[in-house]
mmCIF file of C-alpha atoms and ligand atoms in Angstrom:
data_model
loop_
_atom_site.group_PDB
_atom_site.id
_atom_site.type_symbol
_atom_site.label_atom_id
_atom_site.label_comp_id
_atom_site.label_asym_id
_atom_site.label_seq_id
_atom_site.Cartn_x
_atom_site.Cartn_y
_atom_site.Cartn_z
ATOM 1 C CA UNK A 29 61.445 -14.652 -134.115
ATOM 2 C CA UNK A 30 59.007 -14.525 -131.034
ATOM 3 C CA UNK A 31 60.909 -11.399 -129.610
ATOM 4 C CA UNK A 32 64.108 -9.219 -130.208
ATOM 5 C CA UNK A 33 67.198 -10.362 -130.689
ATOM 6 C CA UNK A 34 68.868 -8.659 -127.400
ATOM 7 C CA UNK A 35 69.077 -9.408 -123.985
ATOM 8 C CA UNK A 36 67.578 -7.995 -121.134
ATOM 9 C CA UNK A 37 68.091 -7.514 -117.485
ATOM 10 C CA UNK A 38 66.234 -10.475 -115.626
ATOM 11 C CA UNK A 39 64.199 -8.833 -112.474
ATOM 12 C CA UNK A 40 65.328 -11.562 -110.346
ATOM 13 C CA UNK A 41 64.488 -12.377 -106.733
ATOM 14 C CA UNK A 42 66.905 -12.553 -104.088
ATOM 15 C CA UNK A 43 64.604 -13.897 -101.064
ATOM 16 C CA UNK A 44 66.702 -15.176 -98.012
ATOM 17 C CA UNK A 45 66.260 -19.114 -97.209
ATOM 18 C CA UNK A 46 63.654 -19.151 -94.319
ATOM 19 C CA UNK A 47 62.059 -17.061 -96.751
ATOM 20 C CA UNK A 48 62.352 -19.722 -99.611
ATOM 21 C CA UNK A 49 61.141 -22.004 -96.756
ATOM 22 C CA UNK A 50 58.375 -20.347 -96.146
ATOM 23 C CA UNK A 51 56.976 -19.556 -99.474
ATOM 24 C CA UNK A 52 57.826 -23.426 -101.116
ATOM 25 C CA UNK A 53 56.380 -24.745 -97.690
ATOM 26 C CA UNK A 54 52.925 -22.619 -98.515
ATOM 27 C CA UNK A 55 53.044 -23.522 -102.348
ATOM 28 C CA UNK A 56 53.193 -26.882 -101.356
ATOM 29 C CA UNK A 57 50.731 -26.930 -98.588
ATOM 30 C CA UNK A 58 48.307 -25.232 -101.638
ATOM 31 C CA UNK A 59 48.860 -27.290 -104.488
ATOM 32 C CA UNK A 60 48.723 -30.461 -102.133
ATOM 33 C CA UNK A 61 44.795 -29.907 -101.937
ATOM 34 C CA UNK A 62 44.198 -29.698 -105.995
ATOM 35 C CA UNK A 63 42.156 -32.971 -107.208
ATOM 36 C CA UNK A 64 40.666 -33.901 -110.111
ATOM 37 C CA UNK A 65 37.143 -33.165 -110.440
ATOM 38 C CA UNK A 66 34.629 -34.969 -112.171
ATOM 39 C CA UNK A 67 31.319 -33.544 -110.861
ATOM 40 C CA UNK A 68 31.002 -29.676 -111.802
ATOM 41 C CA UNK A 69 28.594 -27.344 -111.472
ATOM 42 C CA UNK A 70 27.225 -25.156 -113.791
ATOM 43 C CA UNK A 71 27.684 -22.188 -112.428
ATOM 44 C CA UNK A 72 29.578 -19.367 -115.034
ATOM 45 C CA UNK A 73 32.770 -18.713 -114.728
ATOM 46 C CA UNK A 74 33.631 -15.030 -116.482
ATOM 47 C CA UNK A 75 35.641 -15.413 -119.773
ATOM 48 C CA UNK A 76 38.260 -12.803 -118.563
ATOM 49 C CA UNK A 77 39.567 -15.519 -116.024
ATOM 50 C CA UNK A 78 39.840 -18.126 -118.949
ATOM 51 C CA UNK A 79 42.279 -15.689 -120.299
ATOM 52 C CA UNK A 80 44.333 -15.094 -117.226
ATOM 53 C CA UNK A 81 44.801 -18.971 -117.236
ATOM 54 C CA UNK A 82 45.126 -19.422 -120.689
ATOM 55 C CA UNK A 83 47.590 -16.873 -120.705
ATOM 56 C CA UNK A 84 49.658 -18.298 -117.270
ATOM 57 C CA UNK A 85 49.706 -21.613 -119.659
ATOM 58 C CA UNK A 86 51.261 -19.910 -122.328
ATOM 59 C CA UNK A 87 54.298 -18.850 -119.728
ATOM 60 C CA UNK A 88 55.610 -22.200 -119.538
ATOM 61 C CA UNK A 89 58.769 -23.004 -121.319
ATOM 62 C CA UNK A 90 58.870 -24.471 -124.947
ATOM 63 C CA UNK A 91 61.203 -25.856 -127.291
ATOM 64 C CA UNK A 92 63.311 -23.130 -129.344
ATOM 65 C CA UNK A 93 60.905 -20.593 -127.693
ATOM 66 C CA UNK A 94 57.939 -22.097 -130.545
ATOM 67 C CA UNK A 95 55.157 -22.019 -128.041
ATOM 68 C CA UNK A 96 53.676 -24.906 -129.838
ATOM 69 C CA UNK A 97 50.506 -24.938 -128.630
ATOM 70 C CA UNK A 98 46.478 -23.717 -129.131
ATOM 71 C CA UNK A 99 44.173 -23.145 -126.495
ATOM 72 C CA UNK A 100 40.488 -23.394 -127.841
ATOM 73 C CA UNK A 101 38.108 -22.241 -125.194
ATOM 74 C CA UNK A 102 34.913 -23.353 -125.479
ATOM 75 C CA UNK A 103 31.388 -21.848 -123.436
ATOM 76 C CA UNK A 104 29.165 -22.499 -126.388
ATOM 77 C CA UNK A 105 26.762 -24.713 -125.448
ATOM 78 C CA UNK A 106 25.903 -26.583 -128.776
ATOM 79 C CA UNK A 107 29.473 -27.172 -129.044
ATOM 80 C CA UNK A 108 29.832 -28.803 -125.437
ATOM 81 C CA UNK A 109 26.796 -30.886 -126.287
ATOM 82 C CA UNK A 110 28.833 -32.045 -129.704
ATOM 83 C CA UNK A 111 31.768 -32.704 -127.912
ATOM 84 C CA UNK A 112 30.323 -34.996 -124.659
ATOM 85 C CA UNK A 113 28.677 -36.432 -128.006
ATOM 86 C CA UNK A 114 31.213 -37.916 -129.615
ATOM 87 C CA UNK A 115 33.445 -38.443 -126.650
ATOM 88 C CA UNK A 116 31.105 -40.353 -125.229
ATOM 89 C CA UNK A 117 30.878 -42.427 -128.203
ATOM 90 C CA UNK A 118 34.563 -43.136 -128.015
ATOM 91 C CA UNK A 119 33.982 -44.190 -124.429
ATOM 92 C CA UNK A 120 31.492 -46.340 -124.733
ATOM 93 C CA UNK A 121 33.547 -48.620 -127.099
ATOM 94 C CA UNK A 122 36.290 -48.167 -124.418
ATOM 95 C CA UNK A 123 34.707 -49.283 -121.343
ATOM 96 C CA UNK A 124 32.945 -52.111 -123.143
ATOM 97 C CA UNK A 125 35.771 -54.119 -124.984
ATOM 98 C CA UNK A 126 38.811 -51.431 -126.311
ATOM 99 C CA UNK A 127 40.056 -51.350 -122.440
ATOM 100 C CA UNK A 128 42.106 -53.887 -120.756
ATOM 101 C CA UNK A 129 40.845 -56.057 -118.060
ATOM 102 C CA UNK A 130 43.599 -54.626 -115.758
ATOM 103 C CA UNK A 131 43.029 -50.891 -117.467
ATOM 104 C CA UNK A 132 39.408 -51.518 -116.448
ATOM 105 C CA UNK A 133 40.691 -52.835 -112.505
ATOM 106 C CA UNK A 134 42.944 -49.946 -112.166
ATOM 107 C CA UNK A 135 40.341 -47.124 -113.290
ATOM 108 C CA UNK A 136 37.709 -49.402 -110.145
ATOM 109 C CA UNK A 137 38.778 -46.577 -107.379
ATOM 110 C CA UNK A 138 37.371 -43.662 -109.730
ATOM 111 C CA UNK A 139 34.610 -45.384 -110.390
ATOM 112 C CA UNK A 140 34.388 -43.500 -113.879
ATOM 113 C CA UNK A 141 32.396 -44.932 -116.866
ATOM 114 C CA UNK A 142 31.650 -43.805 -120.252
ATOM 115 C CA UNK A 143 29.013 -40.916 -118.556
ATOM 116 C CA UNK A 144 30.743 -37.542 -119.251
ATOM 117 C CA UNK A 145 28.226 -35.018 -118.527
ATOM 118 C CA UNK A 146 30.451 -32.880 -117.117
ATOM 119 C CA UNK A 147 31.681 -32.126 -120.269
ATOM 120 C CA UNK A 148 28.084 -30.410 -120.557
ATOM 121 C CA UNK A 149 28.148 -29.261 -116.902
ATOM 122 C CA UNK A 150 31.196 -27.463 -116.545
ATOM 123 C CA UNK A 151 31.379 -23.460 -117.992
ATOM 124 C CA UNK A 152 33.995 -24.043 -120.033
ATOM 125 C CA UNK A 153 36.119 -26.565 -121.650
ATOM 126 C CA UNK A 154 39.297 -25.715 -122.950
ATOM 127 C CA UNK A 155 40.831 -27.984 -125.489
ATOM 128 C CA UNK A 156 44.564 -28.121 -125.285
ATOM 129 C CA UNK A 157 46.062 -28.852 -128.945
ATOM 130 C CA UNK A 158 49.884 -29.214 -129.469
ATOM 131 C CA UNK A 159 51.448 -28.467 -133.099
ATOM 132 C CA UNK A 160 53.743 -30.308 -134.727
ATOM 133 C CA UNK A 161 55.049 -28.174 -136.613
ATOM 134 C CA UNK A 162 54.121 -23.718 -137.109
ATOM 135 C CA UNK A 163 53.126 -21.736 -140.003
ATOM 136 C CA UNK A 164 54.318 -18.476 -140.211
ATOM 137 C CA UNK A 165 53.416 -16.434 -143.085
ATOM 138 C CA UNK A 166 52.232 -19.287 -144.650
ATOM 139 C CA UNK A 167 55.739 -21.082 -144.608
ATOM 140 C CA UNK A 168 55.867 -24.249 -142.843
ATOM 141 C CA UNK A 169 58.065 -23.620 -139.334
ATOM 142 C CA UNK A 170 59.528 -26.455 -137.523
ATOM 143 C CA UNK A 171 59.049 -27.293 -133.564
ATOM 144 C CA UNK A 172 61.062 -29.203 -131.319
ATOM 145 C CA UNK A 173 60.422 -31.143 -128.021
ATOM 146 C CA UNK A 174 56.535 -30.428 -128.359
ATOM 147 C CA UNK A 175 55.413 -33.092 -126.473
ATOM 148 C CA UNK A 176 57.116 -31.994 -123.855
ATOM 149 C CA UNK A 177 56.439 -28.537 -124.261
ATOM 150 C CA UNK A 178 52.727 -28.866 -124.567
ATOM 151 C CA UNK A 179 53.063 -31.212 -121.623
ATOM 152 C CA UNK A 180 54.692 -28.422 -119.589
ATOM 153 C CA UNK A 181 51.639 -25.683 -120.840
ATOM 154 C CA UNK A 182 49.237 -28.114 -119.502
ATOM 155 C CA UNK A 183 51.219 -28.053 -115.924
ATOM 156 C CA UNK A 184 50.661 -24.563 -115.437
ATOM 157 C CA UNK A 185 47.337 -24.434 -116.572
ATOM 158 C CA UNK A 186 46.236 -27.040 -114.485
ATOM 159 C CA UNK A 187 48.393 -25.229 -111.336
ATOM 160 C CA UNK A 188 46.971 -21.696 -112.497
ATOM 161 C CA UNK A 189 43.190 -22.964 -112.669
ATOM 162 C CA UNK A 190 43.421 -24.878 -109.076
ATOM 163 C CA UNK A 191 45.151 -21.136 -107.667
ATOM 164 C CA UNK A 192 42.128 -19.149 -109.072
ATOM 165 C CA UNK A 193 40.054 -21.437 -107.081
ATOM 166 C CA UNK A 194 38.350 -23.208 -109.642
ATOM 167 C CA UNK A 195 38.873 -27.493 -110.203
ATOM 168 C CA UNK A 196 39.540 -29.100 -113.576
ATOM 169 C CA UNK A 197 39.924 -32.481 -114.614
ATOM 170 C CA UNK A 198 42.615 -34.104 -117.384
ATOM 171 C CA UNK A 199 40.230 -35.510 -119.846
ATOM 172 C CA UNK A 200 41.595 -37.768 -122.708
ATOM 173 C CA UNK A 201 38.967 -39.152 -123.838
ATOM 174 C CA UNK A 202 40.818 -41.804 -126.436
ATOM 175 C CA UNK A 203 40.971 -41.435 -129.548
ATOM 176 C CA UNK A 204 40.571 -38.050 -129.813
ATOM 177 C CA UNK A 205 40.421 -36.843 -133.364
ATOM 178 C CA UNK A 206 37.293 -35.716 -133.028
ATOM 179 C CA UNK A 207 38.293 -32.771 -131.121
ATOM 180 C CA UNK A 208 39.877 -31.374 -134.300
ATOM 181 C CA UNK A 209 36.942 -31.813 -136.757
ATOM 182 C CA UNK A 210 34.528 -30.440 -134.064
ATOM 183 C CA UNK A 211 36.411 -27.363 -133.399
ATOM 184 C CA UNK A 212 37.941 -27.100 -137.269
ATOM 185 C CA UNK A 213 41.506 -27.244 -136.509
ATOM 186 C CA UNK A 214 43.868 -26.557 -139.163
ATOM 187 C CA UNK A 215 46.138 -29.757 -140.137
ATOM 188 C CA UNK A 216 49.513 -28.474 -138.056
ATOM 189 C CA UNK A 217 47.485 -29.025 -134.384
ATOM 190 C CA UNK A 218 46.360 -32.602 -133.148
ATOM 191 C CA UNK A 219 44.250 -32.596 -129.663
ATOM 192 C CA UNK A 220 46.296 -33.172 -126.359
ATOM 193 C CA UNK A 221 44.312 -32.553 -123.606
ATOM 194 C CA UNK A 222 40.874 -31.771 -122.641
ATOM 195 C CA UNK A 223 40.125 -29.682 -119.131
ATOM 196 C CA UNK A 224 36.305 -29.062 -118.017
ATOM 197 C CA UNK A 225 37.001 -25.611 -116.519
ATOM 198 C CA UNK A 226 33.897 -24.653 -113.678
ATOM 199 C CA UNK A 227 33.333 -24.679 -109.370
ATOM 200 C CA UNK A 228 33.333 -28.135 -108.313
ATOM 201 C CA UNK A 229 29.726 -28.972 -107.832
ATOM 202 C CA UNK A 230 28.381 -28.702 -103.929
ATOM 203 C CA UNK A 231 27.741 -31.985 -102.981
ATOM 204 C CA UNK A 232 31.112 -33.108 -104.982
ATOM 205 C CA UNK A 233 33.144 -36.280 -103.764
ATOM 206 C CA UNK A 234 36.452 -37.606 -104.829
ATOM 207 C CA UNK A 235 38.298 -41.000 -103.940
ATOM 208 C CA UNK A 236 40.519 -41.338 -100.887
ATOM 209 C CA UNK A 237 43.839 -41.267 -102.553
ATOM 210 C CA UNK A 238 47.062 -41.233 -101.233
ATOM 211 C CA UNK A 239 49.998 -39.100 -102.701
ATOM 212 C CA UNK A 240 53.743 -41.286 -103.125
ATOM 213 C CA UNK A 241 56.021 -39.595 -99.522
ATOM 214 C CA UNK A 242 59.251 -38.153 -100.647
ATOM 215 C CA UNK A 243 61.274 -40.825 -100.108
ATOM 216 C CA UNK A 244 59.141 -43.180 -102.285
ATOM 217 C CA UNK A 245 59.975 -40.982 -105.217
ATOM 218 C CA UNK A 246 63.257 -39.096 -104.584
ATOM 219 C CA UNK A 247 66.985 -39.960 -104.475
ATOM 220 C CA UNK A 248 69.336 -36.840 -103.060
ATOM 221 C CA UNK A 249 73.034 -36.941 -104.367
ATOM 222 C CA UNK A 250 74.486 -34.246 -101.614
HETATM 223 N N1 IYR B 308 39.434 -42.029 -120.749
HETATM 224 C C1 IYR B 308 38.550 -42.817 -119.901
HETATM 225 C C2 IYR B 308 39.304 -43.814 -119.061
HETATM 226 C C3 IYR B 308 40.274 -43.281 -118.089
HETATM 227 C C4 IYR B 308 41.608 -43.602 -118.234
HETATM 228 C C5 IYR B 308 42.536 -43.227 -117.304
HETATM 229 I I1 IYR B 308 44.465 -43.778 -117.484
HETATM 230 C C6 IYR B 308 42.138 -42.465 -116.177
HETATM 231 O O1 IYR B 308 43.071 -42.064 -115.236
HETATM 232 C C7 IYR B 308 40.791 -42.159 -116.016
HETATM 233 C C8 IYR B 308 39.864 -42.582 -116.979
HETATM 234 C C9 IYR B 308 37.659 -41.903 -119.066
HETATM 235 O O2 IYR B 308 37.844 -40.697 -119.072
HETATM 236 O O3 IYR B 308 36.734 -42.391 -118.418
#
């Protein structure tokens, strides 16, 4: 197992509630200004921060404790050039017949096409793969709730990249199979997520979107 099979004391917090106030007030007021980025610049980012995310990701919680996910982090360049490659293949066909008319109206506001140079742009690109099921010592291992779990990883990286000051965007480019052969993925991992990792570039813009108030999206039972 990932760990002993003891428990151990839990170094908990015991703040006082204007202090809980306080602090979920300023975490709020912080994560309120992340957006997704589409226009990066190139400007290097230094691995040892790709870690510290990749390893806040890796904090969240997962099914039976499997961690079923793999972070492939990606600076190379002729890899990033193989990659906006092919996904921009895959986009292509999307934008020009495999979306929806109303896909197609609801993406208008982003004004996003089948152009991904960020994906060449941006310092890194780390490519978020869930796994269906583990090996350990070469014996297949099963995993439970990965969607969910993966899902969760991808929270916290996304959180963890906007607090080290950096943007990202949630790429899926669709299908994305691709991701596995490019990167040589072994047959347990499919592709999940793709996040250009970089500074937003200077001169970057994003729409004028409006966030859902809380009582558009929340029901209290007190
Ligand atoms: N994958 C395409 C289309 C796209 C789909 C959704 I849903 C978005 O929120 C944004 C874009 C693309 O990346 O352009």
């Amino acid at each position: 197992m990932a760990g002993s099979d003891k428990f151990i004391p839990f170094k908990r917090n015991n703040f006082t509630e204007s202090e809980l106030i306080q602090k979920s007030a300023d975490h709020y007021q912080k994560m309120d200004q992340r957006r997704s980025i589409r226009e990066f610049s190139n400007q290097p980012v230094p691995k040892e921060v790709i870690e510290n995310l990749i390893k806040t990701a890796s904090s969240a919680p997962s099914g039976a404790h499997k961690q079923p996910w793999t972070f492939c982090a990606i600076s190379n360049p002729e890899l990033k050039k193989k990659i906006r490659a092919a996904a921009e293949e895959e986009e292509y066909t999307n934008y020009n017949g495999r979306m929806s008319e109303d896909w197609l109206k609801d993406l208008a506001v982003f004004q996003t096409d089948w152009h991904k140079e960020f994906l060449e742009i941006a310092p890194w690109l780390i490519v978020l793969f869930r796994q269906n099921f583990g090996y350990e010592n070469g014996e297949k291992v099963k995993h439970y709730y990965v969607q969910e779990s993966v899902g969760i990883a991808a929270g916290f990286l996304i959180s963890a990249i906007h607090q080290a000051g950096l943007v990202t965007l949630t790429h899926t480019p669709s299908p994305m199979n691709f991701l596995a052969k490019i990167l040589e993925r072994p047959d347990n991992e499919k592709p999940f997520l793709l996040l250009p990792v970089g500074y937003a570039a200077a001169d970057c813009k994003v729409p004028d979107l409006n966030r859902k108030r809380l009582d558009e999206m929340t029901v209290f039972y007190s």
